[in-house]
C-alpha angles and dihedrals in degrees: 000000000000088000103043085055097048087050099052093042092053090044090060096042096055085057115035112015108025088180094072092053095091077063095051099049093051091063087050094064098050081054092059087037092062099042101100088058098057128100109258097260093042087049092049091051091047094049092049096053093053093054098048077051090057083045096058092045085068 
């Protein structure tokens, strides 16, 4: 949940308050942070969510 929260907040924030990025990407380093913990499946979607993120830095 946590991830899916810290992806959508730094979404928005890349593209509408760029001021709050420096938030967001904070979040999305506790998400990265915390994979090793998570089950398989639960590593593998949150890696791929934070690849289709770098994507959209691009």
């Amino acid at each position: 949940m946590y991830s899916y929260t810290a992806a959508e907040y730094w979404q928005w924030a890349y593209k509408v308050s760029p001021e709050d990025l420096p938030a967001a990407e904070a979040m999305l380093a506790e998400v990265r942070e915390y994979l090793p913990s998570l089950e398989d499946h639960e590593r593998r979607n949150t890696e791929g969510m934070l690849a289709f993120l770098e994507r959209q830095r691009r």
